[in-house]
mmCIF file with all atom_site columns, C-alpha atoms in Angstrom:
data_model
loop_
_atom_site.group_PDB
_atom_site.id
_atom_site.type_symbol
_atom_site.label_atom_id
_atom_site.label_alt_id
_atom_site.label_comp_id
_atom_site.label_asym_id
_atom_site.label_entity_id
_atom_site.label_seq_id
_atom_site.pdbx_PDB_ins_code
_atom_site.Cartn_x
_atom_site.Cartn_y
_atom_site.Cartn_z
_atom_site.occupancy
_atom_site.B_iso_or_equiv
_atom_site.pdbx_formal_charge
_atom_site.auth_seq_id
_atom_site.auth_comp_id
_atom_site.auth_asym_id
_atom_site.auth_atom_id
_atom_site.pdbx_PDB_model_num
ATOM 1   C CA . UNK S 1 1   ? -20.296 16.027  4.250   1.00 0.00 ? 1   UNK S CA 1
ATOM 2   C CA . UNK S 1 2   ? -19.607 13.369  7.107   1.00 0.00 ? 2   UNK S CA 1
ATOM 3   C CA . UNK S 1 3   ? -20.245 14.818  10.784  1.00 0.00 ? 3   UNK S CA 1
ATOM 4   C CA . UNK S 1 4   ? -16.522 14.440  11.603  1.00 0.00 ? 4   UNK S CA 1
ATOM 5   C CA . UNK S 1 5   ? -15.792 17.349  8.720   1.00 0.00 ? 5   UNK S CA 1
ATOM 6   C CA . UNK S 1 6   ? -16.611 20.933  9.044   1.00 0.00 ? 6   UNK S CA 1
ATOM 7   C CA . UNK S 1 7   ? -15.743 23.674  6.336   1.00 0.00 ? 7   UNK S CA 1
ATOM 8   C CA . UNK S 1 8   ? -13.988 26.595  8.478   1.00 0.00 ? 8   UNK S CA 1
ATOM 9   C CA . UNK S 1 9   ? -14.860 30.425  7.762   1.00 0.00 ? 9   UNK S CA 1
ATOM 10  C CA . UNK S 1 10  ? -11.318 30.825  6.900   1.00 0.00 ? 10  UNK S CA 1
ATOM 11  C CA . UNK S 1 11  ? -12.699 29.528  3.472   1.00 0.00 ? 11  UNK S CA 1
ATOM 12  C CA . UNK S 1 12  ? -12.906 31.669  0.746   1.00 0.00 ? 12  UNK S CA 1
ATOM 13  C CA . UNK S 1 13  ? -15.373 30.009  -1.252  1.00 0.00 ? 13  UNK S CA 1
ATOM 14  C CA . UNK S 1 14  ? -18.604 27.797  -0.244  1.00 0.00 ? 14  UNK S CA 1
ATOM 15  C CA . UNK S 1 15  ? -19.009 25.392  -3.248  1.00 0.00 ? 15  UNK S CA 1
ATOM 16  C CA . UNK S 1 16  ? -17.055 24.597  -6.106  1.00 0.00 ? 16  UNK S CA 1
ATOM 17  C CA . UNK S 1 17  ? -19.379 25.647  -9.335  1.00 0.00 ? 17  UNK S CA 1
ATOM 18  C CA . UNK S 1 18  ? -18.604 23.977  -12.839 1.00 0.00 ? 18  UNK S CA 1
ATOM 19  C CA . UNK S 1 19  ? -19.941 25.772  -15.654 1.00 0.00 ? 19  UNK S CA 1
ATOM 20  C CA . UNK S 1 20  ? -21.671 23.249  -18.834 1.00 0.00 ? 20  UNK S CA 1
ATOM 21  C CA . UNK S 1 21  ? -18.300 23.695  -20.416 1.00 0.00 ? 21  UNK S CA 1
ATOM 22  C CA . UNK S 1 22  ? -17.125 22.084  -17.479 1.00 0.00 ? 22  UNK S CA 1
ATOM 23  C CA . UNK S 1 23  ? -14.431 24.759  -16.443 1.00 0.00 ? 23  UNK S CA 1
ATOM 24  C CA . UNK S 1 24  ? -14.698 26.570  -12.958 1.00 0.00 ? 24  UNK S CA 1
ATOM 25  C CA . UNK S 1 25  ? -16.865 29.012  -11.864 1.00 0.00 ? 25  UNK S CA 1
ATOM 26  C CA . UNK S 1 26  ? -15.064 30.644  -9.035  1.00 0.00 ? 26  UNK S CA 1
ATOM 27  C CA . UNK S 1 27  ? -10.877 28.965  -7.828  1.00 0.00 ? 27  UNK S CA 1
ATOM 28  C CA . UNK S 1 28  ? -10.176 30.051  -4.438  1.00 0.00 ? 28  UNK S CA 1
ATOM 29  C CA . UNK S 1 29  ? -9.529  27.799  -1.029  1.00 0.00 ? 29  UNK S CA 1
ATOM 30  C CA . UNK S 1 30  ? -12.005 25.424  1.327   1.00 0.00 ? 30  UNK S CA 1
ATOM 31  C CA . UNK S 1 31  ? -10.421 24.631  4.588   1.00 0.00 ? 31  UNK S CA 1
ATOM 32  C CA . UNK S 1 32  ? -12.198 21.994  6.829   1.00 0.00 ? 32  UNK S CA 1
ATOM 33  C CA . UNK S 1 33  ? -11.247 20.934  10.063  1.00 0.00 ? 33  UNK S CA 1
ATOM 34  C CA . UNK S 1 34  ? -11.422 17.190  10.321  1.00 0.00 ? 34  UNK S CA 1
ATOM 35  C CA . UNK S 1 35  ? -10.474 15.025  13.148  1.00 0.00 ? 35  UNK S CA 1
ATOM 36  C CA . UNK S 1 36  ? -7.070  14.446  12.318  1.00 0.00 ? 36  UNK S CA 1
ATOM 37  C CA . UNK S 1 37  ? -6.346  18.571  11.787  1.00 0.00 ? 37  UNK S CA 1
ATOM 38  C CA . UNK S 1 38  ? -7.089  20.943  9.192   1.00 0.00 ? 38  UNK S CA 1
ATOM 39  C CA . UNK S 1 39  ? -6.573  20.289  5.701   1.00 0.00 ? 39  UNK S CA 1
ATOM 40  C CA . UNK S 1 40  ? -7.430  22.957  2.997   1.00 0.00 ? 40  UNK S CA 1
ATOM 41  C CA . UNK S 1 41  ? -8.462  22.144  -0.993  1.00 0.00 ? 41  UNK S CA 1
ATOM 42  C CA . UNK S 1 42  ? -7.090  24.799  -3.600  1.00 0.00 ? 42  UNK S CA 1
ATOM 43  C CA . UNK S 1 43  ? -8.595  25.164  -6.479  1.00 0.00 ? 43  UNK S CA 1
ATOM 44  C CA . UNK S 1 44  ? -6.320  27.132  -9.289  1.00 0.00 ? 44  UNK S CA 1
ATOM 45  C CA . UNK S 1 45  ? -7.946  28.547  -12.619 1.00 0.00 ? 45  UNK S CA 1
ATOM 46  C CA . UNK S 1 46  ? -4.837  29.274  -15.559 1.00 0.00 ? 46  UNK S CA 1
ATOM 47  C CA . UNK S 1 47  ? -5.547  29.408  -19.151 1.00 0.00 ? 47  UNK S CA 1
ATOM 48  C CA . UNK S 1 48  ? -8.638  28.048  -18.868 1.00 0.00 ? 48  UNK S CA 1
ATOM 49  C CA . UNK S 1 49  ? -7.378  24.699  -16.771 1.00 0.00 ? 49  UNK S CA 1
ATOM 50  C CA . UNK S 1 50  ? -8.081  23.746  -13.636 1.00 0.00 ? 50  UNK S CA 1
ATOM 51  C CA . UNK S 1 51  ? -6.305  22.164  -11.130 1.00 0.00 ? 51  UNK S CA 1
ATOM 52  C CA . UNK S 1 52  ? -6.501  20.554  -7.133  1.00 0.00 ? 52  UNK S CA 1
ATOM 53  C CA . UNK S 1 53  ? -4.213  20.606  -4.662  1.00 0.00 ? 53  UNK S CA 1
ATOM 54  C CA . UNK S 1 54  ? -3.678  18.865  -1.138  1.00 0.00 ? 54  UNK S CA 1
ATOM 55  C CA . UNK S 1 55  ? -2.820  20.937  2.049   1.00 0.00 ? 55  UNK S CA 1
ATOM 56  C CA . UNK S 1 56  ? 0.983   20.756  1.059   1.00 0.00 ? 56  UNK S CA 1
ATOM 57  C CA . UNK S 1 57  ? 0.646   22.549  -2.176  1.00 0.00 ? 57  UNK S CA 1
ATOM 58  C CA . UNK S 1 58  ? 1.720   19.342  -4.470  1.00 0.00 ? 58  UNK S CA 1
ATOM 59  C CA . UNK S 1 59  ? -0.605  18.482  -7.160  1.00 0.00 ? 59  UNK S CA 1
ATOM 60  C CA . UNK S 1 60  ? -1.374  14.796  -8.550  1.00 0.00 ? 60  UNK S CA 1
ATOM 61  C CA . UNK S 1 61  ? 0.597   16.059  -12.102 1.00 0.00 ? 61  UNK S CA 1
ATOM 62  C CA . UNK S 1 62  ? 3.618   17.185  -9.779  1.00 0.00 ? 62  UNK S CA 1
ATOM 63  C CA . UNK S 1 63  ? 3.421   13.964  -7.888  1.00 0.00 ? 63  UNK S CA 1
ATOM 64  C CA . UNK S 1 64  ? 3.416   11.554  -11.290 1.00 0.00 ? 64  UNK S CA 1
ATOM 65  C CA . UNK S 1 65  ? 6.069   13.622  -12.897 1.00 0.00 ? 65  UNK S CA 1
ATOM 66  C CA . UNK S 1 66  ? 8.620   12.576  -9.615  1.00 0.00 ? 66  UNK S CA 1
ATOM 67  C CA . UNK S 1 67  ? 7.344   9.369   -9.668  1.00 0.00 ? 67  UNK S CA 1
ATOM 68  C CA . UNK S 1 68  ? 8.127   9.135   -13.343 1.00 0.00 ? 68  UNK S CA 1
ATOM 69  C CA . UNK S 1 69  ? 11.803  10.840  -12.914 1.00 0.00 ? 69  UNK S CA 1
ATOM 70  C CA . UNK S 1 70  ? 12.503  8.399   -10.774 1.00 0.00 ? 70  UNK S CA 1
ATOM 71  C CA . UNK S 1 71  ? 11.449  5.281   -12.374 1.00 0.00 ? 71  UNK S CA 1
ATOM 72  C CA . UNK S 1 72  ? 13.364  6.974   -15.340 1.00 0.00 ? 72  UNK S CA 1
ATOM 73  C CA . UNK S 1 73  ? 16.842  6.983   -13.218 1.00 0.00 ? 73  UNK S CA 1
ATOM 74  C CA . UNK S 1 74  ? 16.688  3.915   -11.644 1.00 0.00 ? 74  UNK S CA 1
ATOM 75  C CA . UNK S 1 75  ? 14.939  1.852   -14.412 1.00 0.00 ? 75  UNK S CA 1
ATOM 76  C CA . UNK S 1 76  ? 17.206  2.675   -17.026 1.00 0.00 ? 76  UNK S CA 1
ATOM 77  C CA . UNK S 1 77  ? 20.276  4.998   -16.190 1.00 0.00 ? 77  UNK S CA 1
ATOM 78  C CA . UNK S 1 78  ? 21.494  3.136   -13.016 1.00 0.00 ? 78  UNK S CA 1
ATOM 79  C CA . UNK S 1 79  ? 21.798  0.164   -14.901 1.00 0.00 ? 79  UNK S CA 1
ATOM 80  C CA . UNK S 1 80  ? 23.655  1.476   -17.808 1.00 0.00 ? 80  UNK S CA 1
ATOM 81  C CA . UNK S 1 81  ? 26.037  3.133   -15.520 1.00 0.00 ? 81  UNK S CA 1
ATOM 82  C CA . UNK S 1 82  ? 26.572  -0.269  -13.802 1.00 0.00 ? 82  UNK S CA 1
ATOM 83  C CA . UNK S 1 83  ? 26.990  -1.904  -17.335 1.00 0.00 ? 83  UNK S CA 1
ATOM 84  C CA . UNK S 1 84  ? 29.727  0.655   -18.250 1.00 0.00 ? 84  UNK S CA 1
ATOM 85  C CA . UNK S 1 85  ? 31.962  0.486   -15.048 1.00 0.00 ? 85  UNK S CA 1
ATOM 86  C CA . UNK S 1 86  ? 31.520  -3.266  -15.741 1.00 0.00 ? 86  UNK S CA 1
ATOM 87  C CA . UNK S 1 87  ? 33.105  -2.929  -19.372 1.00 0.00 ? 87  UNK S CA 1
ATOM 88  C CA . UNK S 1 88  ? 35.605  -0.606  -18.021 1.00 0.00 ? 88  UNK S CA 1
ATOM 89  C CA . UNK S 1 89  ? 37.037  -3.077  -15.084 1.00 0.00 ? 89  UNK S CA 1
ATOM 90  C CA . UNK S 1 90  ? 37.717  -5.862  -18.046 1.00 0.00 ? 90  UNK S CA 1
ATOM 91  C CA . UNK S 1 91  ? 39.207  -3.351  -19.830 1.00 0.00 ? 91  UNK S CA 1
ATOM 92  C CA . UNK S 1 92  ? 41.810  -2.329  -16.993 1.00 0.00 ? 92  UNK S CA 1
ATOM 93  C CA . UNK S 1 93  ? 42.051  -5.789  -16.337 1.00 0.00 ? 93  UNK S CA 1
ATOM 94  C CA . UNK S 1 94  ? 42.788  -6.914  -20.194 1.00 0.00 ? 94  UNK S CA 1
ATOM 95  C CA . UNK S 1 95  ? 45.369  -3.772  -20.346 1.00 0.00 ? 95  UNK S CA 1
ATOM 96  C CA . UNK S 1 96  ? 47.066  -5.043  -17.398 1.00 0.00 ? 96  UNK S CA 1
ATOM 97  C CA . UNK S 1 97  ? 47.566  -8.599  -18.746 1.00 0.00 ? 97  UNK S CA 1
ATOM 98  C CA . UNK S 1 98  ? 48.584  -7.184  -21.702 1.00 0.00 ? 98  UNK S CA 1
ATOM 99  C CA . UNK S 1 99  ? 51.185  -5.025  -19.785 1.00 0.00 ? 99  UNK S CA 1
ATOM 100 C CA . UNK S 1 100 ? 52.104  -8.561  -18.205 1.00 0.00 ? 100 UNK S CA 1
ATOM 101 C CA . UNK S 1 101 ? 52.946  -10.009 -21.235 1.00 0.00 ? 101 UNK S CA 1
ATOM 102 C CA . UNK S 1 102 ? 55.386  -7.138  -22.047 1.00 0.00 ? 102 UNK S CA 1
ATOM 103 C CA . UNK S 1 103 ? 57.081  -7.419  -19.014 1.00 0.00 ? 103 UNK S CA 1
ATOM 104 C CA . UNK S 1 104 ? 57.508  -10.885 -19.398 1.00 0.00 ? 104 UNK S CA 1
ATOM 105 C CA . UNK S 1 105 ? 59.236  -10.491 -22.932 1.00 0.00 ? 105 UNK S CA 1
ATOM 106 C CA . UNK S 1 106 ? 61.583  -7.995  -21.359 1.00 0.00 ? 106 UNK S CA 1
ATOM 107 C CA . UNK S 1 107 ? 62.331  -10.826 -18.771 1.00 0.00 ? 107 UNK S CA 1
ATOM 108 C CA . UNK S 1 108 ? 62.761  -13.612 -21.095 1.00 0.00 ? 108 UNK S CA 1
ATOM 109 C CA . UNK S 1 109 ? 64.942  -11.742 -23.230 1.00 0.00 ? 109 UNK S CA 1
ATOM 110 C CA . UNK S 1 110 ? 66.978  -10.730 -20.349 1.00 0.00 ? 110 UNK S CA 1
ATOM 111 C CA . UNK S 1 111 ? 66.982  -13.120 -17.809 1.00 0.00 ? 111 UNK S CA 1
ATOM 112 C CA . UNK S 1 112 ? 65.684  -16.514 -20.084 1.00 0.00 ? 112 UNK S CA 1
ATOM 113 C CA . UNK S 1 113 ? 63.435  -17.291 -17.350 1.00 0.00 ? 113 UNK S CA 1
ATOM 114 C CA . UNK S 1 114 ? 60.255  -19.426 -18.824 1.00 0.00 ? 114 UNK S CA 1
ATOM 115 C CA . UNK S 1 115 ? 57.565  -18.739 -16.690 1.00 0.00 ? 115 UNK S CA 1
ATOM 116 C CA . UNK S 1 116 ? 56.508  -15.999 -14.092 1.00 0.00 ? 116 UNK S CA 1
ATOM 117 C CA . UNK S 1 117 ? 53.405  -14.337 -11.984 1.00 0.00 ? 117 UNK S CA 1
ATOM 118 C CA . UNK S 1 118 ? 52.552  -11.037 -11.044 1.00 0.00 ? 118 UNK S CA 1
ATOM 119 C CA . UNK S 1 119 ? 49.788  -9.550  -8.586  1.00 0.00 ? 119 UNK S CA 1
ATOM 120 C CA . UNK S 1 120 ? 47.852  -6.514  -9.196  1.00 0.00 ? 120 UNK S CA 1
ATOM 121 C CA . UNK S 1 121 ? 44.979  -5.211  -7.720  1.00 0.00 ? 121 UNK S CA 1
ATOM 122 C CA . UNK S 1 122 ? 44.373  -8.789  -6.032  1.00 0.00 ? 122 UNK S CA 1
ATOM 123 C CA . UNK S 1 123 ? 44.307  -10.455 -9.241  1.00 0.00 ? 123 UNK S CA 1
ATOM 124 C CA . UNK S 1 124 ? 47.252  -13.026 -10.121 1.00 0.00 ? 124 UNK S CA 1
ATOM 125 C CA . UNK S 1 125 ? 49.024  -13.236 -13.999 1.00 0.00 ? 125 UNK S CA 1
ATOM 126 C CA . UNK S 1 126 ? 50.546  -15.931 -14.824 1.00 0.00 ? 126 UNK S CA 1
ATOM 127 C CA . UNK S 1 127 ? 51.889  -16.234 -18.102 1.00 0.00 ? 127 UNK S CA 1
ATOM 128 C CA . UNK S 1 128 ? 54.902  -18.451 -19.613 1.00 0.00 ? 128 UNK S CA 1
ATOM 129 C CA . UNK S 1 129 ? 57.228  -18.165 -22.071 1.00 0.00 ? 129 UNK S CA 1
ATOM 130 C CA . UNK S 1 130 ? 55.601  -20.503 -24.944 1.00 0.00 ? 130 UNK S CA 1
ATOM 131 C CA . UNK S 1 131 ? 53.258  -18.679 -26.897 1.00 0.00 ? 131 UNK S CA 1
ATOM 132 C CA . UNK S 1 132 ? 54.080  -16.388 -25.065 1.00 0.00 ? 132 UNK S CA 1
ATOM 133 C CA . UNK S 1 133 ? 50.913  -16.211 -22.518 1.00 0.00 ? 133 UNK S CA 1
ATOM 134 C CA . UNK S 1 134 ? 49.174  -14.787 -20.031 1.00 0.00 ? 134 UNK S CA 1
ATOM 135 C CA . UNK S 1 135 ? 46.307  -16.289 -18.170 1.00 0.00 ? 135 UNK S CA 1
ATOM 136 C CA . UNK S 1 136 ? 44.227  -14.837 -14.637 1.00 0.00 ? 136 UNK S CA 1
ATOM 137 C CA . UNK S 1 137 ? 40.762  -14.769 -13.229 1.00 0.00 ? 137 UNK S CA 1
ATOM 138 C CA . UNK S 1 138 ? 39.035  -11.831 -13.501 1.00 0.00 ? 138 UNK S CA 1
ATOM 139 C CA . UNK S 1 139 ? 37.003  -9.997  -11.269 1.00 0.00 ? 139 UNK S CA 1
ATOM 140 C CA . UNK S 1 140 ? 33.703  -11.644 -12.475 1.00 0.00 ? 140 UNK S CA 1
ATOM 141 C CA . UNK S 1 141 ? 35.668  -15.307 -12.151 1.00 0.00 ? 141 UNK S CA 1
ATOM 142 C CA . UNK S 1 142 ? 36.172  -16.197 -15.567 1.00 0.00 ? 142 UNK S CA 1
ATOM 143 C CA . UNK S 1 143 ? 39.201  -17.809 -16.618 1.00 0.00 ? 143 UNK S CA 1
ATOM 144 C CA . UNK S 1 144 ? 40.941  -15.860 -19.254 1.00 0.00 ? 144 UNK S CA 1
ATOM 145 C CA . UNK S 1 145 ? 43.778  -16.389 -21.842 1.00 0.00 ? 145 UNK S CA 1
ATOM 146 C CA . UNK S 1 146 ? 45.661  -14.068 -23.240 1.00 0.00 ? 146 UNK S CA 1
ATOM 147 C CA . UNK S 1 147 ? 48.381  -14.885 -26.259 1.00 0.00 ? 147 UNK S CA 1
ATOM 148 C CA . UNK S 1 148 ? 50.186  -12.908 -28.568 1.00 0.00 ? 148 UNK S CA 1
ATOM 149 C CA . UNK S 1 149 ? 49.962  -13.788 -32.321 1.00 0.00 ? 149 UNK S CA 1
#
């Protein structure tokens, strides 16, 4: 061991002893006192596995299975939650030219007029009378046109 690291009396085991079958002889905890503090080494025996841990009780498995969670939400489920809001805006935005275009029948049929426009949700319909139509930007800035058939 390096001068700067002594292994306290606190320690309730020596040496770690691996048996030719490779499992542990003995688990317990080493603590040293280093430089920088005290840091202690736990060594766990359960069905035959064995384990480490740091000071903090987290173990490298624990640590990869966060990391992994993690890379799991924001690799794949963040984007496909920002891919379906996405869908869902045109969607709003098609229903609401589509509820345009009704209004403008009711308004042709009742007042003749040819051509109108009407703002919702900062978005601008326009439609006219011929076809009859409805055209707007949506929120991505694509020109659409809607007709009825």
């Amino acid at each position: 061991m390096p001068k700067s690291i002594h292994l306290n009396a606190a320690s309730n085991i020596r040496q770690v002893y691996f048996t030719p079958s490779g499992s542990i002889f003995q688990p317990g905890t080493m603590r040293f006192s280093t430089s920088t503090g005290e840091r202690t080494v736990t060594i766990h025996l359960e069905k035959g596995v064995w384990w480490f841990q740091n000071d903090k009780g987290i173990s490298m498995a624990e640590t990869m299975l966060s990391l992994f969670m993690v890379f799991l939400v924001f690799g794949s489920l963040l984007p496909l939650a920002h891919e379906m809001q996405v869908r869902l805006e045109l969607k709003k935005e098609r229903l609401t030219a589509y509820e345009t275009l009704h209004e403008a029948a009711k308004t042709i049929a009742s007042a003749g007029s040819t051509e109108g426009q009407r703002s919702v949700n900062g978005i601008l319909y326009s439609w006219q009378a011929e076809g009859p139509c409805v055209d707007y930007v949506d929120f991505q800035g694509k020109q659409v046109r809607l007709c009825i058939e």
